[in-house]
Amino acid sequence: IEWYTDAVQRMRLMPTLTGQTVNGYTGLNLSGHLGLGGPVPTRPLAYIHINSNGSHFAGYRPWMRVGTFMSENNDGMYVGTKREDDDRIDAVLNWFDNDQDSPGVGPDALRFIFTRASSGSSVAAGDDGLEMARLIPVPNGNEGYFGIGDFFTPGLQPAERLDVLNGRVRIRQLPTDPAANTLNRFMVVDNTGVVKWRYLPPSSTTNCDWEMNTGGHLLTTAWRPAGTNGNCPDANWKVGIGTASPQFKMEVIDVEDDSIPTIGGLRVDLRTNHLGWRYGVKSYLEPKHGGVKLAYGAAVQGDIVNAGLDGPGNADAYGVLGRSTTNEDLYLRSSMGVTGTAINSSGTINELLGGDFFGANTGGTVTATYGVRGRAYSNIAGAKCYGVHGTAPVDTNSWAGYFQGKVRATNYMMASMYYTYSDASIKAGVENIEQADVSAKLAALVPRRYHFTPEAQERFGLPAGEQFGFLAQEVEGVFPELVVVSRMPEESDSAGTVIYPEMEVKG
């Protein structure tokens, strides 16, 4: 059956066609094969044969039948199956026919190319697309090379069994595989990046910078008593990374090159199971017995300087950042992002502080400054949530909360007793108030029934429902000295969008 358009044959479906010979292979069955293209192949070589000016199919093999055969000039490709046994049929991707390295001729490569929309300047947007990998035959016809990367853009060919043009190789399982401590051949690379192997050089086993204890799985340095380790590191030595003059026992310094970013100075990632305490980082500081007293000390100090953006945007800076997260079905007595404890058992201390926080703006522009900000949330209705929780003994000079300055509560405030400073020794200009004058002013006040606006409830945490009280503007007309004005600063979300504008509120 033949198909034509514009008097040109476009496709041919072959009848029963057995006993055929192709490239010296005899007895071939080409029955029922469909050929299409330009010109349509006279004898389609597979069930589907797509041709474009192909005439010499040197790469053809008799097993190329159940699949699609594509040919152009003298080259081609077959995608289909290859019968190896009665119940073993392999999937095959085959291409042919030039293996010699000759410009304009070969080697013919199997290439993996990604293309995207043609707008933009990326390689994938270009006419040739982005080559991700290619396979080429070696001219001897006995082996091939697999190249990973874009070999097309620089005009290169893979030259090793596995040739990685750029980037790095990662074997994810390797770090968790058991160590092969009995092996002594080490993988190395030459100056062109070709991977080879060699025995561990003797100098590396006699080098004393690090000491290995294979039985205890320990790698140590700079620990032996001073003067007992010859020219090798002892307890007097300091270890420097990125510095030739470390001041600490171990010091890490990095002033990064903009082309090689560094996201941190030291990282500890510990995965462990144990009922006792485990520490990601533990610091211990104590005066040396018999030495000079320690005047100032910090077990942990965190400083961050000039973090931020050149313009408006989202940026945060934390001197110390602590998180405690639980996302599995576990039980905890307590979970704390940051905790501090100060204990004195015999010394004389002016102030003993479990935590001390200080926020100060000394010249910049700051919307709001907090010494301590506490926030609490629970999605369980009725659960206890305390933004700030303080406890102290109940005696004359103990206070669960002590504030020097004004205190604002936007919702209920509950206390068994309230006290105000009323001692005569701290008052001056004491005068009597005429009863008639007080009664007249009190009579001028008008009690009101009202609701807080939804906006005020959301912003200030005010209660819903019916309320009773006075309006500040009305009280101000009678007792102006009792009314104060508070300025509420502007509040924005994490994207910088203003949620609540600045406003003044009387109370």
Coordinates of C-alpha atoms in Angstrom, one line a residue:
I1 CA 0.0 0.0 0.0
E2 CA 1.4 3.4 -1.0
W3 CA 0.4 6.9 0.1
Y4 CA 1.0 10.0 -2.0
T5 CA 0.5 13.8 -1.5
D6 CA 1.1 16.3 -4.3
A7 CA 2.0 13.3 -6.6
V8 CA 4.9 12.5 -4.3
Q9 CA 5.1 9.1 -2.4
R10 CA 5.1 9.8 1.4
M11 CA 4.6 6.3 2.9
R12 CA 4.6 2.6 1.9
L13 CA 3.3 -0.5 3.8
M14 CA 5.0 -3.6 2.6
P15 CA 3.2 -6.9 1.7
T16 CA 4.6 -10.3 2.6
L17 CA 8.3 -10.0 1.9
T18 CA 10.4 -12.9 3.0
G19 CA 13.8 -14.3 2.0
Q20 CA 15.4 -10.8 1.7
T21 CA 19.1 -9.9 1.8
V22 CA 20.4 -6.7 3.4
N23 CA 24.1 -5.9 3.8
G24 CA 25.0 -9.5 3.3
Y25 CA 22.4 -10.8 5.8
T26 CA 20.1 -13.3 4.0
G27 CA 16.7 -14.9 4.7
L28 CA 15.3 -11.7 6.2
N29 CA 11.6 -11.2 6.8
L30 CA 10.6 -7.6 5.9
S31 CA 6.8 -8.3 5.8
G32 CA 4.4 -5.7 7.0
H33 CA 7.1 -3.0 7.5
L34 CA 6.0 0.6 7.2
G35 CA 8.3 3.1 5.5
L36 CA 7.9 6.9 5.4
G37 CA 10.0 10.0 4.7
G38 CA 11.8 11.4 1.7
P39 CA 12.4 9.3 -0.2
V40 CA 10.3 6.5 1.1
P41 CA 12.7 3.5 1.7
T42 CA 12.2 0.8 -0.9
R43 CA 12.4 -1.9 1.7
P44 CA 11.7 -0.6 5.2
L45 CA 14.1 -2.4 7.5
A46 CA 11.9 -2.3 10.7
Y47 CA 8.2 -2.2 11.5
I48 CA 8.6 1.6 11.2
H49 CA 11.3 3.0 9.1
I50 CA 11.7 6.8 8.9
N51 CA 14.1 7.9 6.2
S52 CA 15.6 11.2 5.0
N53 CA 17.8 10.8 2.0
G54 CA 19.3 7.6 3.4
S55 CA 20.8 5.1 1.0
H56 CA 23.5 3.0 2.7
F57 CA 22.6 1.4 6.0
A58 CA 25.9 -0.1 7.0
G59 CA 24.9 -0.2 10.7
Y60 CA 21.8 -2.4 10.1
R61 CA 21.5 -5.7 11.9
P62 CA 18.9 -8.4 11.4
W63 CA 17.6 -8.1 15.0
M64 CA 16.5 -4.5 14.2
R65 CA 12.8 -5.2 13.5
V66 CA 10.5 -4.7 16.4
G67 CA 11.0 -0.9 16.8
T68 CA 11.6 2.3 14.8
F69 CA 14.5 2.6 12.3
M70 CA 15.6 6.1 11.5
S71 CA 18.1 6.8 8.7
E72 CA 19.6 10.0 7.2
N73 CA 22.4 9.9 4.6
N74 CA 24.7 7.0 5.8
D75 CA 23.8 7.4 9.5
G76 CA 20.9 6.2 11.5
M77 CA 19.4 5.1 14.7
Y78 CA 17.2 2.2 15.9
V79 CA 15.0 2.3 19.0
G80 CA 13.3 -1.0 19.8
T81 CA 13.9 -4.5 21.1
K82 CA 16.6 -7.1 20.6
R83 CA 15.8 -10.7 21.0
E84 CA 18.4 -12.6 23.0
D85 CA 16.4 -15.8 23.9
D86 CA 12.8 -17.0 23.9
D87 CA 12.0 -15.1 27.1
R88 CA 14.7 -12.5 27.1
I89 CA 13.9 -9.4 25.0
D90 CA 16.2 -6.4 25.7
A91 CA 15.3 -2.8 25.1
V92 CA 17.9 -1.2 22.8
L93 CA 18.9 2.3 21.7
N94 CA 21.3 2.0 18.8
W95 CA 23.0 4.5 16.5
F96 CA 25.5 4.2 13.5
D97 CA 27.7 4.3 11.5
N98 CA 31.0 6.4 11.7
D99 CA 33.4 5.7 14.6
Q100 CA 36.5 7.4 13.2
D101 CA 37.4 10.9 14.5
S102 CA 37.1 13.0 11.4
P103 CA 35.7 16.6 11.2
G104 CA 32.3 16.5 9.4
V105 CA 32.2 12.7 9.5
G106 CA 32.5 11.4 13.0
P107 CA 32.5 10.0 15.4
D108 CA 28.7 9.8 15.4
A109 CA 27.5 10.6 19.0
L110 CA 24.5 9.7 21.0
R111 CA 23.7 13.1 22.7
F112 CA 21.2 14.1 25.4
I113 CA 20.1 17.7 24.7
F114 CA 17.7 20.0 26.6
T115 CA 16.0 23.0 25.0
R116 CA 13.8 25.7 26.4
A117 CA 12.0 28.8 25.0
S118 CA 14.4 30.6 22.6
S119 CA 14.2 33.9 24.6
G120 CA 17.1 34.7 26.9
S121 CA 20.9 34.2 26.7
S122 CA 21.2 30.7 28.3
V123 CA 22.8 27.8 26.4
A124 CA 19.5 25.9 26.5
A125 CA 17.8 28.9 24.8
G126 CA 20.2 28.7 21.8
D127 CA 19.5 27.0 18.5
D128 CA 21.6 24.0 19.5
G129 CA 20.2 23.6 23.0
L130 CA 22.1 22.5 26.1
E131 CA 23.9 19.2 25.8
M132 CA 23.8 17.2 29.1
A133 CA 25.7 14.1 28.1
R134 CA 27.0 12.2 25.1
L135 CA 28.3 8.7 24.2
I136 CA 30.8 8.2 21.3
P137 CA 32.5 5.1 20.0
V138 CA 36.3 4.7 20.0
P139 CA 37.8 4.3 16.5
N140 CA 39.0 0.8 17.3
G141 CA 35.3 -0.3 17.4
N142 CA 35.9 -2.2 20.7
E143 CA 35.0 0.4 23.3
G144 CA 33.2 3.7 23.9
Y145 CA 33.4 6.8 26.0
F146 CA 30.6 8.4 28.1
G147 CA 30.8 12.1 28.6
I148 CA 28.8 14.1 31.1
G149 CA 28.4 17.8 30.5
D150 CA 28.1 20.2 27.6
F151 CA 30.9 19.0 25.3
F152 CA 29.3 20.7 22.3
T153 CA 29.8 24.3 23.4
P154 CA 33.6 24.1 23.8
G155 CA 33.9 21.7 20.8
L156 CA 35.3 18.8 22.8
Q157 CA 34.8 15.0 22.9
P158 CA 34.9 12.6 25.9
A159 CA 38.3 10.9 26.1
E160 CA 37.8 8.4 28.9
R161 CA 35.4 5.6 29.7
L162 CA 33.6 8.1 32.0
D163 CA 34.5 11.7 31.3
V164 CA 33.0 14.5 33.4
L165 CA 33.5 17.9 31.7
N166 CA 32.8 20.0 34.7
G167 CA 31.0 20.0 38.0
R168 CA 31.7 17.3 40.6
V169 CA 30.9 13.6 41.2
R170 CA 28.9 12.6 44.2
I171 CA 28.2 9.1 45.6
R172 CA 25.6 9.6 48.3
Q173 CA 26.0 6.2 49.9
L174 CA 29.8 6.3 50.2
P175 CA 29.9 8.3 53.5
T176 CA 27.7 5.8 55.2
D177 CA 29.4 2.6 53.8
P178 CA 31.6 0.7 56.2
A179 CA 35.2 1.9 56.1
A180 CA 37.6 -0.4 54.2
N181 CA 40.5 -0.1 56.7
T182 CA 42.4 -3.1 55.3
L183 CA 42.8 -1.5 51.8
N184 CA 45.9 0.4 50.9
R185 CA 45.2 1.7 47.4
F186 CA 44.1 5.3 47.3
M187 CA 42.3 7.1 44.5
V188 CA 44.2 10.1 43.1
V189 CA 43.9 12.4 40.1
D190 CA 46.5 13.7 37.7
N191 CA 46.8 17.3 36.5
T192 CA 44.2 16.8 33.8
G193 CA 41.6 15.3 36.2
V194 CA 42.1 11.6 35.1
V195 CA 41.3 9.3 38.1
K196 CA 44.1 6.8 39.0
W197 CA 45.2 5.0 42.1
R198 CA 48.4 4.6 44.1
Y199 CA 49.7 3.2 47.3
L200 CA 49.7 5.5 50.3
P201 CA 53.1 7.2 50.3
P202 CA 55.4 6.4 53.3
S203 CA 55.5 10.1 54.2
S204 CA 51.8 10.2 54.9
T205 CA 52.1 7.4 57.5
T206 CA 55.0 8.9 59.3
N207 CA 53.7 12.5 59.3
C208 CA 53.1 13.6 62.9
D209 CA 50.6 16.4 62.4
W210 CA 47.7 14.0 63.2
E211 CA 47.7 10.8 65.2
M212 CA 45.3 8.0 64.4
N213 CA 44.0 5.5 66.9
T214 CA 42.2 3.0 64.7
G215 CA 41.0 0.9 67.6
G216 CA 39.3 3.9 69.3
H217 CA 38.4 5.5 66.0
L218 CA 40.2 8.7 67.1
L219 CA 42.1 11.3 65.1
T220 CA 43.9 13.7 67.4
T221 CA 46.6 16.5 67.4
A222 CA 48.2 19.0 69.8
W223 CA 47.4 17.1 73.0
R224 CA 50.6 15.5 74.3
P225 CA 52.3 17.2 77.2
A226 CA 54.4 20.2 76.2
G227 CA 58.0 19.2 75.3
T228 CA 57.3 15.5 75.0
N229 CA 56.5 15.2 71.3
G230 CA 59.7 16.5 69.6
N231 CA 58.9 18.8 66.6
C232 CA 55.3 17.4 66.4
P233 CA 52.3 19.2 67.8
D234 CA 51.9 19.1 71.6
A235 CA 49.6 20.8 74.2
N236 CA 51.3 24.2 73.6
W237 CA 50.3 24.3 70.0
K238 CA 47.3 26.1 68.6
V239 CA 45.4 25.0 65.5
G240 CA 44.5 27.5 62.9
I241 CA 42.3 27.1 59.8
G242 CA 42.5 30.1 57.5
T243 CA 45.0 31.8 59.7
A244 CA 48.8 31.5 60.3
S245 CA 48.6 33.1 63.8
P246 CA 45.7 31.6 65.8
Q247 CA 45.1 33.1 69.2
F248 CA 42.7 30.4 70.4
K249 CA 43.3 26.7 70.9
M250 CA 41.5 26.3 67.6
E251 CA 40.6 29.2 65.4
V252 CA 38.7 29.4 62.1
I253 CA 39.0 32.5 60.0
D254 CA 37.6 33.0 56.5
V255 CA 37.5 36.2 54.5
E256 CA 35.7 34.8 51.5
D257 CA 36.3 35.5 47.9
D258 CA 33.1 36.7 46.2
S259 CA 33.5 33.9 43.7
I260 CA 33.7 31.2 46.3
P261 CA 31.0 31.9 49.0
T262 CA 31.3 30.4 52.5
I263 CA 28.0 30.0 54.4
G264 CA 29.5 29.4 57.8
G265 CA 32.7 29.1 59.8
L266 CA 32.0 25.9 61.7
R267 CA 29.2 23.4 61.4
V268 CA 28.4 20.6 63.8
D269 CA 25.7 18.1 62.7
L270 CA 25.2 15.4 65.3
R271 CA 22.7 12.5 64.8
T272 CA 22.5 10.3 68.0
N273 CA 20.3 8.1 70.1
H274 CA 20.9 8.1 73.8
L275 CA 19.0 8.7 77.1
G276 CA 21.7 11.0 78.5
W277 CA 22.7 14.5 77.5
R278 CA 24.2 15.0 74.1
Y279 CA 25.6 18.3 72.8
G280 CA 26.0 19.8 69.4
V281 CA 28.5 22.3 70.8
K282 CA 29.7 22.4 74.4
S283 CA 31.9 25.1 75.9
Y284 CA 33.5 25.0 79.3
L285 CA 35.5 27.9 80.9
E286 CA 37.2 27.9 84.3
P287 CA 40.1 29.7 85.9
K288 CA 43.3 27.7 86.0
H289 CA 44.0 26.7 89.6
G290 CA 47.0 28.5 91.1
G291 CA 47.0 31.1 88.3
V292 CA 45.8 34.7 87.9
K293 CA 42.1 35.1 88.7
L294 CA 39.7 35.2 85.7
A295 CA 38.3 38.7 85.6
Y296 CA 36.0 38.4 82.6
G297 CA 34.7 35.3 80.8
A298 CA 32.0 34.2 78.4
A299 CA 31.4 30.5 77.7
V300 CA 29.8 31.4 74.4
Q301 CA 29.9 34.8 72.7
G302 CA 28.1 35.6 69.5
D303 CA 28.7 38.8 67.5
I304 CA 27.2 39.7 64.2
V305 CA 28.2 43.1 62.7
N306 CA 26.7 45.1 59.8
A307 CA 24.3 42.4 58.6
G308 CA 21.6 43.8 56.3
L309 CA 20.8 45.1 52.9
D310 CA 21.7 48.3 51.0
G311 CA 18.0 49.0 50.6
P312 CA 14.6 48.1 52.0
G313 CA 13.9 44.3 52.1
N314 CA 14.0 41.3 54.4
A315 CA 17.1 40.8 56.5
D316 CA 17.6 39.7 60.1
A317 CA 20.6 39.5 62.4
Y318 CA 20.9 37.3 65.5
G319 CA 23.8 37.4 68.0
V320 CA 22.6 34.0 69.2
L321 CA 19.9 31.9 67.5
G322 CA 18.5 28.8 69.3
R323 CA 15.7 26.6 68.2
S324 CA 14.1 23.5 69.7
T325 CA 11.8 21.7 67.3
T326 CA 9.7 18.5 67.7
N327 CA 7.9 17.2 64.7
E328 CA 7.4 13.5 65.7
D329 CA 5.2 11.9 68.4
L330 CA 7.6 12.3 71.3
Y331 CA 7.3 13.3 75.0
L332 CA 9.3 16.1 76.5
R333 CA 9.3 17.6 80.0
S334 CA 10.2 21.0 78.4
S335 CA 11.4 22.3 75.1
M336 CA 13.5 25.5 75.1
G337 CA 14.9 27.5 72.3
V338 CA 17.4 29.3 74.6
T339 CA 17.8 28.9 78.3
G340 CA 20.2 30.6 80.8
T341 CA 21.0 29.8 84.4
A342 CA 23.2 31.6 86.9
I343 CA 24.0 29.9 90.2
N344 CA 26.0 31.2 93.2
S345 CA 26.8 28.9 96.1
S346 CA 29.5 30.8 98.0
G347 CA 30.7 34.0 96.2
T348 CA 29.6 37.6 96.6
I349 CA 27.7 38.9 93.5
N350 CA 26.1 42.2 93.1
E351 CA 23.5 41.0 90.5
L352 CA 22.7 37.3 89.7
L353 CA 21.0 37.2 86.4
G354 CA 19.6 34.0 84.7
G355 CA 19.2 36.1 81.5
D356 CA 20.1 39.7 80.7
F357 CA 18.9 41.4 77.5
F358 CA 19.5 44.9 76.3
G359 CA 18.2 46.7 73.2
A360 CA 19.6 50.1 72.5
N361 CA 19.3 52.4 69.5
T362 CA 22.2 55.0 69.7
G363 CA 21.7 56.9 66.4
G364 CA 20.0 54.9 63.7
T365 CA 16.4 54.6 62.7
V366 CA 14.5 51.9 64.6
T367 CA 10.8 51.5 64.6
A368 CA 10.6 49.7 67.9
T369 CA 13.2 48.7 70.6
Y370 CA 12.7 45.8 73.0
G371 CA 14.8 44.7 75.9
V372 CA 12.9 41.4 76.0
R373 CA 10.0 40.3 73.7
G374 CA 8.1 37.2 74.6
R375 CA 5.5 35.5 72.3
A376 CA 3.5 32.3 72.9
Y377 CA 1.0 30.4 70.7
S378 CA -0.8 27.1 70.9
N379 CA -3.3 25.7 68.5
I380 CA -5.0 23.8 71.3
A381 CA -7.9 25.7 72.7
G382 CA -7.6 26.4 76.4
A383 CA -3.9 25.6 76.6
K384 CA -1.7 27.7 78.8
C385 CA 0.2 30.3 76.9
Y386 CA 2.5 32.8 78.6
G387 CA 4.3 35.5 76.6
V388 CA 6.4 36.2 79.7
H389 CA 6.3 34.0 82.8
G390 CA 8.0 34.9 86.1
T391 CA 8.1 33.3 89.5
A392 CA 9.6 34.6 92.8
P393 CA 9.2 34.0 96.5
V394 CA 6.3 35.9 98.2
D395 CA 8.2 38.2 100.5
T396 CA 8.9 41.9 100.9
N397 CA 11.6 42.4 98.3
S398 CA 10.8 39.6 95.8
W399 CA 8.9 40.4 92.6
A400 CA 7.9 37.9 89.8
G401 CA 7.9 41.0 87.5
Y402 CA 9.6 44.3 88.1
F403 CA 9.3 47.2 85.7
Q404 CA 10.9 50.6 86.0
G405 CA 8.7 52.7 83.7
K406 CA 5.2 52.5 82.3
V407 CA 3.4 49.2 81.9
R408 CA 0.8 48.6 79.2
A409 CA -1.7 45.7 79.1
T410 CA -4.0 45.5 76.1
N411 CA -6.3 42.9 77.6
Y412 CA -7.3 41.6 81.0
M413 CA -4.9 42.1 83.9
M414 CA -5.6 39.9 87.0
A415 CA -4.0 40.3 90.4
S416 CA -5.0 39.5 93.9
M417 CA -3.8 42.9 95.2
Y418 CA -2.6 46.2 93.7
Y419 CA -0.3 48.7 95.4
T420 CA 0.6 52.2 94.4
Y421 CA 3.4 54.4 95.7
S422 CA 1.5 56.3 98.5
D423 CA 4.2 56.9 101.1
A424 CA 4.1 60.5 102.4
S425 CA 7.9 60.6 102.4
I426 CA 8.1 60.6 98.7
K427 CA 5.4 63.3 98.1
A428 CA 5.5 67.0 98.1
G429 CA 3.0 69.8 97.6
V430 CA 0.2 67.9 99.4
E431 CA -3.1 69.8 99.4
N432 CA -6.7 69.1 100.3
I433 CA -9.2 68.8 97.5
E434 CA -12.6 70.3 98.2
Q435 CA -15.3 67.7 98.4
A436 CA -17.8 69.7 96.4
D437 CA -15.3 70.2 93.6
V438 CA -14.5 66.5 93.4
S439 CA -18.2 65.6 93.5
A440 CA -19.0 68.0 90.7
K441 CA -16.3 66.6 88.5
L442 CA -17.3 63.0 89.2
A443 CA -20.9 63.8 88.4
A444 CA -19.7 65.2 85.0
L445 CA -18.3 61.8 84.0
V446 CA -20.6 59.7 81.9
P447 CA -20.3 55.9 82.0
R448 CA -20.6 54.3 78.6
R449 CA -21.5 50.9 77.2
Y450 CA -19.4 50.0 74.0
H451 CA -17.6 47.4 71.9
F452 CA -14.0 47.6 70.8
T453 CA -13.6 47.8 67.0
P454 CA -12.5 44.6 65.2
E455 CA -9.3 46.5 64.1
A456 CA -8.5 47.4 67.7
Q457 CA -9.2 43.9 68.9
E458 CA -6.8 42.4 66.3
R459 CA -4.0 45.0 66.8
F460 CA -4.0 45.4 70.6
G461 CA -5.5 42.1 71.7
L462 CA -8.6 43.8 73.2
P463 CA -11.5 41.7 74.4
A464 CA -14.6 41.1 72.3
G465 CA -18.1 41.6 73.6
E466 CA -19.8 44.4 75.5
Q467 CA -17.6 46.7 77.7
F468 CA -18.3 49.3 80.3
G469 CA -16.2 52.4 81.1
F470 CA -15.4 56.0 80.1
L471 CA -14.2 57.6 77.0
A472 CA -10.8 59.2 77.4
Q473 CA -11.7 62.3 75.4
E474 CA -14.6 62.9 77.8
V475 CA -12.5 62.3 80.9
E476 CA -9.9 64.6 79.5
G477 CA -12.4 67.5 79.6
V478 CA -12.9 66.9 83.4
F479 CA -9.6 65.5 84.6
P480 CA -7.0 66.3 82.0
E481 CA -4.2 65.2 84.3
L482 CA -5.6 61.6 84.3
V483 CA -5.4 61.2 80.5
V484 CA -2.2 60.2 78.7
V485 CA -1.4 59.9 75.0
S486 CA 0.4 56.8 73.7
R487 CA 2.0 56.7 70.2
M488 CA 1.7 53.3 68.6
P489 CA 4.5 52.7 66.1
E490 CA 3.9 51.4 62.6
E491 CA 3.9 47.6 62.2
S492 CA 4.9 45.8 59.0
D493 CA 5.0 42.1 57.9
S494 CA 8.1 40.2 56.9
A495 CA 7.8 41.6 53.3
G496 CA 7.9 45.2 54.6
T497 CA 4.2 45.8 53.9
V498 CA 2.6 48.0 56.5
I499 CA -0.1 46.1 58.4
Y500 CA -0.9 48.8 61.0
P501 CA 0.0 52.5 60.5
E502 CA 1.3 54.7 63.2
M503 CA -1.4 56.1 65.5
E504 CA -2.0 57.9 68.8
V505 CA -4.2 56.4 71.4
K506 CA -5.5 58.1 74.5
G507 CA -6.1 56.3 77.8

